[in-house]
């Protein structure tokens, strides 16, 4: 399975998806802390990540709109990926030229361009991943995607810190902008998915058009647009709620709270390592980025095996418990003088549990998307997956300033408890959820 081109392509597309993330999140926080920006301001910068959490609002456009010229040349999914990559490269280059202290607002706007373009790329790549191969290959696609994504996090995390240490933040962000070309080249040599993702949406559009003609006597062009608009915006949600009915709300709540613990904690991780604990940038890069990268890959591989062996919902439960518990290890770390070995142990546990939880969550979410609305439905899930954590993370700097790091990490761990109970609820209704799962072709 791992020698097939779609599976290999997802390695590089995963790299393309992961590259911008830390550059507007963790690495950007380290840059701001390094040049003396106040902690409270750093916390507010994390709101750039909310863009990833509200991408569901423009995902229907990615699902239904054909880009002029690009669509004819590359197809729907690849054309949107290429457009998003152009925005990412432009934004990163602009961030490289902006002074973080004297032009903080301008830096935020450039970061917003990167975050918006990156979120759009995520929507298109997620749809491409689900549509490009049959269901039996989805585990392999997810595995290589995660590997590429984590490799990009290593480059944009440790790599960016090393470049900033030995050269400058300007050089660091310029190099990251050039690396966007890896994903662009992959798109150019890949094929477009052959899935008919217009089938159910076209049926909905025709029904709405006919109803508009009958009830409102709209001009034919307006009636057709009303049908298209309803199918694009409402169709994915109508399909989801009709299938899962009263379980739909519980599913969405679980998606929203599953990663809230580790996302909220992640905002203050680098300031905790650099400012509070006193580790150097190279120590942080060595342990949390390079060593942490390999532990995350191990966690992902272990998670993939466990999902196959025990089923996705059982590993969802294990991931939720481990993620909440490992936050408490940072409370212990904050009580002692800086020690690289202790940091490595804590980072190992955190990244191992994160890798297991992430694989299980991606597999679960992918299994619930309909082929007719792939981009929008997965964007709904992935947006909810990060929105609460990103929003609460914006206040993390205030919590740390008023109470301290130990209290902050304790609170982050407690935030993971609701996810544990919701996974138990899903396990109770597992047979019904399996029966309601949508087919992967229409």
Short mmCIF file of C-alpha atoms in Angstrom, two decimals, residues 18 23 74 122 137-138 140 143 159 202 210 309 329 365 368 391-392 432:
data_model
loop_
_atom_site.label_atom_id
_atom_site.label_comp_id
_atom_site.label_asym_id
_atom_site.label_seq_id
_atom_site.Cartn_x
_atom_site.Cartn_y
_atom_site.Cartn_z
CA UNK A 18 1.84 21.31 8.27
CA UNK A 23 4.79 29.70 11.69
CA UNK A 74 -5.81 21.18 -12.80
CA UNK A 122 -6.34 22.21 4.59
CA UNK A 137 -6.29 2.76 1.57
CA UNK A 138 -7.51 5.54 3.85
CA UNK A 140 -2.29 4.38 4.73
CA UNK A 143 -0.48 7.64 8.09
CA UNK A 159 14.31 24.29 11.68
CA UNK A 202 -27.01 18.29 -7.78
CA UNK A 210 -38.11 23.36 -8.78
CA UNK A 309 -6.55 -4.09 16.31
CA UNK A 329 3.20 16.22 33.90
CA UNK A 365 -13.79 11.88 11.22
CA UNK A 368 -18.22 9.99 8.69
CA UNK A 391 -10.35 30.65 21.56
CA UNK A 392 -9.51 29.70 25.14
CA UNK A 432 -25.93 2.49 15.47
#
